[in-house]
Tab-separated table of C-alpha atoms in Angstrom:
chain	number	residue	atom	x	y	z
A	1	MET	CA	-0.025	0.180	-0.119
A	2	LEU	CA	2.970	2.269	1.162
A	3	ALA	CA	4.789	1.431	-2.456
A	4	LYS	CA	1.919	2.196	-3.928
A	5	THR	CA	1.248	5.298	-2.625
A	6	GLY	CA	4.850	6.939	-3.041
A	7	VAL	CA	4.434	5.737	-6.765
A	8	GLN	CA	1.766	7.744	-7.146
A	9	PHE	CA	3.094	10.594	-5.112
A	10	LEU	CA	6.518	10.504	-7.494
A	11	GLY	CA	4.340	10.095	-11.032
A	12	LEU	CA	2.394	13.775	-9.252
A	13	SER	CA	5.311	15.145	-8.550
A	14	LEU	CA	6.738	14.319	-12.257
A	15	ARG	CA	3.675	16.042	-14.154
A	16	LEU	CA	3.890	18.925	-11.338
A	17	THR	CA	7.388	19.629	-12.767
A	18	ARG	CA	6.199	19.699	-16.303
A	19	VAL	CA	3.343	21.985	-15.867
A	20	ARG	CA	6.046	24.360	-13.044
A	21	PRO	CA	9.645	23.901	-13.678
A	22	GLY	CA	11.733	24.710	-10.671
A	23	VAL	CA	13.722	27.091	-9.690
A	24	SER	CA	16.780	26.232	-10.986
A	25	GLN	CA	14.960	25.879	-14.644
A	26	LEU	CA	13.842	28.776	-14.127
A	27	TYR	CA	17.020	30.878	-13.743
A	28	LYS	CA	18.317	29.383	-17.199
A	29	TRP	CA	15.224	31.075	-18.892
A	30	GLN	CA	16.577	34.074	-17.061
A	31	GLN	CA	19.553	33.760	-18.190
A	32	GLN	CA	19.239	33.128	-21.920
A	33	LEU	CA	16.964	36.567	-21.582
A	34	GLN	CA	19.097	38.881	-20.824
A	35	GLN	CA	21.974	37.287	-23.568
A	36	PRO	CA	22.006	39.726	-26.293
A	37	THR	CA	20.672	37.660	-29.429
A	38	GLN	CA	22.045	37.451	-33.151
A	39	THR	CA	20.572	39.739	-35.775
A	40	ALA	CA	20.308	38.534	-39.226
A	41	ALA	CA	23.277	41.235	-39.766
A	42	GLY	CA	25.079	40.422	-37.019
A	43	GLU	CA	23.758	42.823	-34.693
A	44	ALA	CA	23.130	41.938	-31.176
A	45	SER	CA	18.930	42.542	-30.457
A	46	PRO	CA	18.084	43.663	-27.280
A	47	SER	CA	16.545	41.639	-24.449
A	48	PRO	CA	12.349	42.077	-24.815
A	49	LEU	CA	10.697	45.093	-23.686
A	50	TRP	CA	8.887	43.587	-20.964
A	51	PHE	CA	11.613	41.905	-19.314
A	52	GLN	CA	13.264	45.607	-18.630
A	53	GLN	CA	10.203	47.569	-17.561
A	54	THR	CA	10.156	48.909	-14.041
A	55	ARG	CA	8.338	51.571	-12.388
A	56	ASP	CA	9.538	54.418	-10.569
A	57	TYR	CA	7.759	56.058	-7.932
A	58	ALA	CA	8.325	59.636	-6.739
A	59	LYS	CA	9.411	59.983	-3.271
A	60	GLY	CA	6.979	62.460	-0.883
A	61	LYS	CA	9.542	65.692	-1.641
A	62	ASP	CA	9.300	65.019	-4.781
A	63	ARG	CA	5.662	64.967	-4.883
A	64	LYS	CA	5.488	68.470	-2.836
A	65	LYS	CA	8.160	69.964	-5.236
A	66	GLU	CA	5.203	68.968	-8.399
A	67	LYS	CA	2.796	70.218	-6.474
A	68	GLY	CA	4.058	74.032	-6.082
A	69	GLY	CA	5.491	73.050	-2.575
A	70	LYS	CA	4.021	72.793	0.848
A	71	GLY	CA	1.664	75.394	2.255
A	72	LYS	CA	1.979	77.108	-1.541
A	73	PRO	CA	-1.328	78.188	-2.967
A	74	VAL	CA	-1.585	77.334	-6.515
A	75	LYS	CA	-1.675	79.751	-9.604
A	76	VAL	CA	-4.712	80.304	-11.050
A	77	GLU	CA	-4.820	81.961	-14.402
A	78	ILE	CA	-7.663	84.055	-15.099
A	79	ASN	CA	-9.588	83.617	-18.846
A	80	GLU	CA	-11.785	86.478	-18.795
A	81	GLN	CA	-12.829	85.753	-22.610
A	82	GLN	CA	-13.759	82.437	-21.307
A	83	LEU	CA	-14.962	83.924	-17.914
A	84	ARG	CA	-17.458	86.229	-19.371
A	85	GLU	CA	-19.140	83.618	-21.947
A	86	LEU	CA	-20.758	81.838	-18.717
A	87	ILE	CA	-21.106	84.906	-16.103
A	88	ASN	CA	-21.225	88.736	-16.402
A	89	LEU	CA	-17.770	89.703	-14.891
A	90	ASP	CA	-17.720	93.281	-14.875
A	91	SER	CA	-20.553	92.615	-12.502
A	92	LEU	CA	-18.777	90.378	-10.019
A	93	ASN	CA	-15.572	92.664	-9.872
A	94	ALA	CA	-18.385	95.462	-9.453
A	95	GLN	CA	-19.406	94.281	-6.637
A	96	MET	CA	-16.479	93.096	-4.874
A	97	GLU	CA	-14.626	96.258	-6.008
A	98	LYS	CA	-17.838	98.062	-3.273
A	99	SER	CA	-16.584	96.042	-0.723
A	100	VAL	CA	-13.174	97.134	-1.037
A	101	ALA	CA	-14.149	100.702	-1.834
A	102	GLN	CA	-16.564	101.066	1.307
A	103	MET	CA	-14.236	99.326	3.959
A	104	LYS	CA	-11.504	101.626	2.537
A	105	HIS	CA	-14.454	104.706	3.499
A	106	ASP	CA	-15.074	103.240	6.524
A	107	PHE	CA	-11.494	102.913	7.781
A	108	ILE	CA	-10.732	106.808	7.181
A	109	LYS	CA	-14.303	108.144	8.280
A	110	ASN	CA	-14.698	105.902	11.289
A	111	LEU	CA	-11.038	104.754	12.713
A	112	SER	CA	-9.225	108.061	13.150
A	113	LEU	CA	-7.557	108.977	16.040
A	114	ARG	CA	-9.158	111.869	17.229
A	115	SER	CA	-13.091	111.613	16.010
A	116	THR	CA	-14.726	114.545	14.129
A	117	SER	CA	-17.840	115.916	14.771
A	118	GLY	CA	-17.913	114.942	10.338
A	119	ALA	CA	-17.318	111.282	11.284
A	120	ILE	CA	-20.949	111.731	13.702
A	121	ASP	CA	-22.780	113.737	10.992
A	122	THR	CA	-22.748	111.476	8.444
A	123	LEU	CA	-23.105	107.937	10.756
A	124	ARG	CA	-25.575	105.478	9.154
A	125	ILE	CA	-28.202	105.528	11.216
A	126	LYS	CA	-31.318	102.328	10.323
A	127	VAL	CA	-34.774	103.231	10.686
A	128	ASP	CA	-37.713	100.631	10.510
A	129	GLY	CA	-35.719	98.842	7.464
A	130	ALA	CA	-34.250	102.418	6.242
A	131	GLU	CA	-31.084	104.084	6.268
A	132	HIS	CA	-30.587	108.060	7.280
A	133	GLU	CA	-27.430	110.134	7.798
A	134	LEU	CA	-27.037	110.637	11.422
A	135	GLN	CA	-27.191	114.668	10.612
A	136	GLU	CA	-30.809	114.011	8.968
A	137	LEU	CA	-32.140	113.082	12.479
A	138	ALA	CA	-30.684	115.820	14.496
A	139	GLN	CA	-28.627	118.466	15.543
A	140	ILE	CA	-25.043	118.304	16.085
A	141	SER	CA	-22.259	120.563	17.053
A	142	ARG	CA	-19.305	121.160	19.623
A	143	LYS	CA	-19.744	122.099	23.226
A	144	ASN	CA	-15.778	121.847	23.418
A	145	PRO	CA	-13.176	120.380	21.394
A	146	LYS	CA	-13.902	117.021	23.522
A	147	THR	CA	-17.494	117.153	23.980
A	148	ILE	CA	-20.156	116.527	21.023
A	149	ILE	CA	-23.685	117.366	21.364
A	150	VAL	CA	-25.993	115.514	19.458
A	151	ASN	CA	-29.382	117.189	19.810
A	152	MET	CA	-32.303	114.562	19.065
A	153	ILE	CA	-35.352	116.530	19.316
A	154	ALA	CA	-37.181	116.493	16.537
A	155	PHE	CA	-36.944	112.268	16.466
A	156	PRO	CA	-36.607	111.101	20.091
A	157	GLN	CA	-38.094	107.911	18.989
A	158	THR	CA	-35.393	106.933	17.412
A	159	ILE	CA	-32.145	107.530	20.196
A	160	PRO	CA	-32.163	103.966	20.871
A	161	ASP	CA	-31.372	103.552	17.390
A	162	VAL	CA	-29.087	106.231	16.945
A	163	LEU	CA	-27.616	104.817	20.124
A	164	ARG	CA	-27.015	101.246	18.877
A	165	ALA	CA	-25.107	102.590	15.314
A	166	ILE	CA	-23.088	104.464	17.539
A	167	GLU	CA	-21.857	101.499	19.712
A	168	LYS	CA	-21.913	99.551	16.440
A	169	SER	CA	-19.726	102.731	14.603
A	170	GLY	CA	-16.278	101.449	15.713
A	171	MET	CA	-14.687	104.403	16.667
A	172	ASN	CA	-14.993	103.650	20.034
A	173	LEU	CA	-17.371	106.362	21.524
A	174	ASN	CA	-19.629	106.289	24.487
A	175	PRO	CA	-22.658	108.526	24.259
A	176	GLN	CA	-23.970	110.036	27.605
A	177	GLN	CA	-28.244	110.323	27.805
A	178	ASP	CA	-29.915	113.560	28.908
A	179	GLY	CA	-33.120	113.307	27.370
A	180	THR	CA	-33.184	113.845	24.707
A	181	THR	CA	-29.767	114.672	24.195
A	182	LEU	CA	-26.239	112.849	23.725
A	183	PHE	CA	-23.320	114.108	25.089
A	184	ILE	CA	-20.485	112.188	22.865
A	185	PRO	CA	-16.815	112.806	24.955
A	186	ILE	CA	-13.832	112.082	22.744
A	187	PRO	CA	-11.693	109.760	24.155
A	188	LYS	CA	-7.934	111.082	24.563
A	189	VAL	CA	-5.292	108.734	22.357
A	190	THR	CA	-3.731	106.427	24.822
A	191	LYS	CA	-2.180	102.892	23.477
A	192	GLU	CA	-5.432	101.286	24.823
A	193	HIS	CA	-8.177	103.724	22.734
A	194	ARG	CA	-5.076	102.912	19.352
A	195	GLU	CA	-5.810	99.240	20.303
A	196	HIS	CA	-9.312	99.290	20.213
A	197	LEU	CA	-9.195	101.146	17.062
A	198	SER	CA	-7.183	98.332	15.907
A	199	LYS	CA	-9.574	95.499	16.688
A	200	ASN	CA	-12.204	97.789	15.031
A	201	ALA	CA	-11.022	97.866	11.929
A	202	LYS	CA	-9.935	93.969	11.765
A	203	ALA	CA	-13.971	93.160	12.525
A	204	MET	CA	-14.567	96.047	9.474
A	205	PHE	CA	-12.148	93.517	7.661
A	206	ILE	CA	-13.882	90.719	8.701
A	207	LYS	CA	-17.014	91.440	7.831
A	208	TYR	CA	-15.863	92.939	3.925
A	209	ARG	CA	-14.389	89.890	3.539
A	210	ASP	CA	-17.400	88.093	4.274
A	211	ALA	CA	-19.137	90.085	1.684
A	212	ILE	CA	-17.686	89.360	-0.766
A	213	ARG	CA	-17.104	85.485	-0.174
A	214	ASP	CA	-21.092	86.059	-0.140
A	215	ILE	CA	-20.617	87.464	-3.830
A	216	GLN	CA	-18.810	84.773	-4.971
A	217	ASN	CA	-20.555	81.674	-3.066
A	218	ALA	CA	-23.564	83.452	-5.024
A	219	GLN	CA	-21.817	83.298	-7.874
A	220	ILE	CA	-20.849	79.471	-7.711
A	221	ARG	CA	-24.399	78.498	-6.811
A	222	LYS	CA	-25.308	80.217	-10.067
A	223	LEU	CA	-22.802	78.188	-12.261
A	224	LYS	CA	-23.428	75.308	-10.539
A	225	ASN	CA	-27.320	75.319	-11.632
A	226	LYS	CA	-26.441	76.090	-15.280
A	227	SER	CA	-27.532	72.890	-17.346
A	228	ASP	CA	-26.385	74.172	-20.158
A	229	ILE	CA	-22.712	73.935	-19.779
A	230	ALA	CA	-20.192	70.620	-19.229
A	231	LYS	CA	-18.967	69.864	-15.541
A	232	ASP	CA	-15.384	70.087	-16.600
A	233	ASP	CA	-16.102	74.126	-17.992
A	234	ALA	CA	-17.904	74.470	-14.918
A	235	PHE	CA	-15.588	74.112	-12.537
A	236	ALA	CA	-12.705	75.462	-14.181
A	237	ALA	CA	-15.677	79.134	-13.886
A	238	GLN	CA	-15.513	78.765	-10.201
A	239	THR	CA	-12.036	78.442	-9.857
A	240	GLN	CA	-11.552	81.310	-11.547
A	241	VAL	CA	-14.468	83.163	-9.683
A	242	THR	CA	-12.887	82.129	-5.925
A	243	ALA	CA	-9.521	83.663	-7.636
A	244	ILE	CA	-10.720	87.040	-7.889
A	245	ALA	CA	-12.832	86.712	-4.969
A	246	ASP	CA	-9.156	86.126	-3.256
A	247	LYS	CA	-7.124	88.987	-4.918
A	248	PHE	CA	-9.926	91.738	-3.979
A	249	ILE	CA	-9.483	90.222	-0.024
A	250	ALA	CA	-6.076	90.437	-0.633
A	251	GLU	CA	-6.138	93.851	-1.428
A	252	ALA	CA	-8.480	94.456	1.242
A	253	ASP	CA	-5.979	92.534	3.665
A	254	LYS	CA	-3.509	95.149	2.932
A	255	LEU	CA	-5.842	97.648	3.351
A	256	LEU	CA	-6.437	96.800	6.984
A	257	ALA	CA	-2.624	96.299	7.242
A	258	SER	CA	-1.956	99.995	6.860
A	259	LYS	CA	-4.406	101.335	8.508
A	260	GLN	CA	-3.974	98.976	12.139
A	261	LYS	CA	-0.047	100.612	11.346
A	262	GLU	CA	-1.801	103.908	11.176
A	263	LEU	CA	-3.697	103.634	14.117
A	264	LEU	CA	-1.077	101.168	16.865
A	265	GLY	CA	2.019	103.593	16.160
A	266	ASP	CA	4.418	103.074	18.362
A	267	ALA	CA	2.311	102.220	20.936
């Protein structure tokens, strides 16, 4: 029985050897493939192409270099001609530019080291959904170089709105109410006052930065809802719209840095 089993295993082994060559046989074949063969002209032909194939993988550092380096923003080219075919580019630029211009205007008018009655005069007051300048609602005068008087006798019901607007103006003013009259002391130029104005400048920047992002997102939503353009074209346009918004935000950021430097001075 054991002898018969041994013969069976020997036969199986021989069959496997014919089907699957051993390591020594593979080595011989490899040597033959690596040796150049002679052509009819006597020239040596190269070894088979598939035998020479290798696969190279970029290392982590190389991949980062190819992508422009870690943390480096990818530059997006703005193709205005193609973009105009998909969106109202002039309107988009105008809206974002208006936000930057308004921020610059607010910086000049509301964030000076010494508040003036002129800044108070044109302060925007929101009353029942409509906006009015303070000088339309009150009589504004200067009692002395250190105090501004706002007489609200004509529209006393708007006093809470006026107080709220002054508080949100960023001018670091603390009005005192006496009946229908507001007395607004002009703060001294101290280190704390400078720092407070600088923080208000940052808050204004964030407000207008978010406004620019809102314009960007509204335009991107419109592009996504367009069914008559290819997805690749829509995506490319969205990327360019974001790049345009980034450009205006960078401009606003430079204005912020300049204003904070002016406000803080040597403090």
